[in-house]
Coordinates of C-alpha atoms in Angstrom, one line a residue:
M14 CA 12.6 16.5 -15.3
V15 CA 14.9 15.8 -18.4
V16 CA 16.3 12.3 -17.4
F17 CA 12.6 11.0 -17.7
D18 CA 11.8 12.6 -20.8
W19 CA 14.9 11.0 -22.4
I20 CA 13.9 7.5 -20.4
A21 CA 10.5 7.8 -22.1
A22 CA 12.0 8.6 -25.6
V23 CA 14.7 5.7 -25.5
V24 CA 11.9 3.2 -24.5
R25 CA 9.3 3.9 -27.2
A26 CA 12.1 4.1 -29.7
A27 CA 13.8 1.0 -28.5
G28 CA 11.0 -1.2 -27.2
E29 CA 12.3 -4.8 -27.0
R30 CA 16.0 -4.0 -27.8
L31 CA 16.1 -3.1 -23.9
R32 CA 15.4 -6.1 -22.4
S33 CA 18.6 -6.5 -20.8
Q34 CA 17.8 -3.2 -18.9
F35 CA 13.9 -3.7 -18.0
P36 CA 14.9 -4.5 -14.3
V37 CA 16.9 -1.0 -14.4
L38 CA 14.1 0.7 -15.6
T39 CA 11.7 -0.3 -13.4
G40 CA 13.2 -0.3 -10.2
A41 CA 13.7 3.3 -11.9
V42 CA 10.2 4.0 -12.9
L43 CA 8.7 2.6 -9.5
R44 CA 10.5 5.0 -7.7
A45 CA 9.9 7.6 -9.8
V46 CA 6.1 7.4 -9.7
S47 CA 5.3 8.6 -6.2
D48 CA 7.6 11.5 -6.6
A49 CA 6.9 14.9 -5.4
H50 CA 6.8 16.9 -8.3
Q51 CA 4.1 16.3 -10.5
T52 CA 5.8 15.8 -13.9
V53 CA 8.1 13.5 -12.9
M54 CA 5.0 11.8 -11.5
T55 CA 3.0 12.0 -14.6
T56 CA 6.1 10.8 -16.6
A57 CA 6.8 8.2 -14.8
L58 CA 3.3 6.4 -15.3
L59 CA 3.6 7.0 -19.0
I60 CA 6.6 5.1 -18.8
N61 CA 5.2 2.5 -16.5
Q62 CA 2.4 1.6 -19.2
D63 CA 5.4 1.6 -21.6
L64 CA 7.5 -0.6 -20.1
T65 CA 4.4 -2.9 -18.7
R66 CA 3.4 -3.2 -22.4
L67 CA 7.1 -4.1 -23.4
V68 CA 7.4 -6.6 -20.9
R69 CA 4.4 -8.0 -21.2
F70 CA 4.3 -9.1 -25.1
T71 CA 8.2 -9.6 -25.6
E72 CA 8.3 -12.9 -26.4
E73 CA 11.5 -13.8 -25.2
G74 CA 14.9 -12.6 -23.6
V75 CA 13.0 -10.6 -20.8
P76 CA 15.0 -11.1 -17.0
F77 CA 12.0 -11.9 -15.3
E78 CA 13.7 -12.6 -11.8
A79 CA 15.0 -9.4 -12.3
V80 CA 11.9 -7.8 -12.9
A81 CA 10.4 -9.5 -10.1
G82 CA 13.1 -8.5 -7.7
Q83 CA 12.5 -5.1 -8.3
V84 CA 8.4 -5.4 -8.1
L85 CA 9.1 -6.7 -5.0
T86 CA 11.1 -3.7 -3.8
G87 CA 8.7 -1.7 -4.7
L88 CA 5.5 -3.7 -2.7
G89 CA 7.7 -2.5 0.4
H90 CA 7.7 0.9 -0.6
V91 CA 6.1 3.5 2.0
Q92 CA 4.2 5.4 -1.0
P93 CA 0.7 4.0 -1.6
L94 CA 1.2 4.7 -5.1
T95 CA 4.2 3.0 -5.9
R96 CA 2.9 -0.2 -3.7
R97 CA 0.0 -0.2 -6.1
T98 CA 1.6 0.4 -9.4
A99 CA 4.0 -2.6 -7.9
L100 CA 1.1 -4.4 -7.5
S101 CA -0.3 -4.1 -11.2
W102 CA 3.5 -5.1 -11.9
V103 CA 2.5 -8.7 -10.0
A104 CA -0.6 -8.6 -11.6
M105 CA 0.6 -8.6 -14.9
L106 CA 3.8 -10.9 -14.4
L107 CA 1.1 -13.6 -13.2
D108 CA -1.1 -13.2 -16.3
R109 CA 1.8 -13.0 -18.7
D110 CA 3.2 -16.6 -17.3
H111 CA -0.5 -18.2 -16.9
A112 CA -0.9 -17.1 -20.6
A113 CA 2.4 -19.1 -20.9

């Protein structure tokens, strides 16, 4: 649990400076949203909100193909919550692409 608290703090503090790490963070969060431990799942969902906002509003330098790869992996996950969270990423990425 300490790891996800740390990730949440880093995402909030570093923001756009984490551009190159967006894919890794996306993959970790998508895997954690269906964790058996409620505290991990709750923290992962909060990080997911912060991370999707960052990706949506970061102007340049986002490795979208790598983020999309993590999202596609999440779509194939066995847990419904992970799949729904990945679908929300797909919708956000499509909205962002359409707005550009």
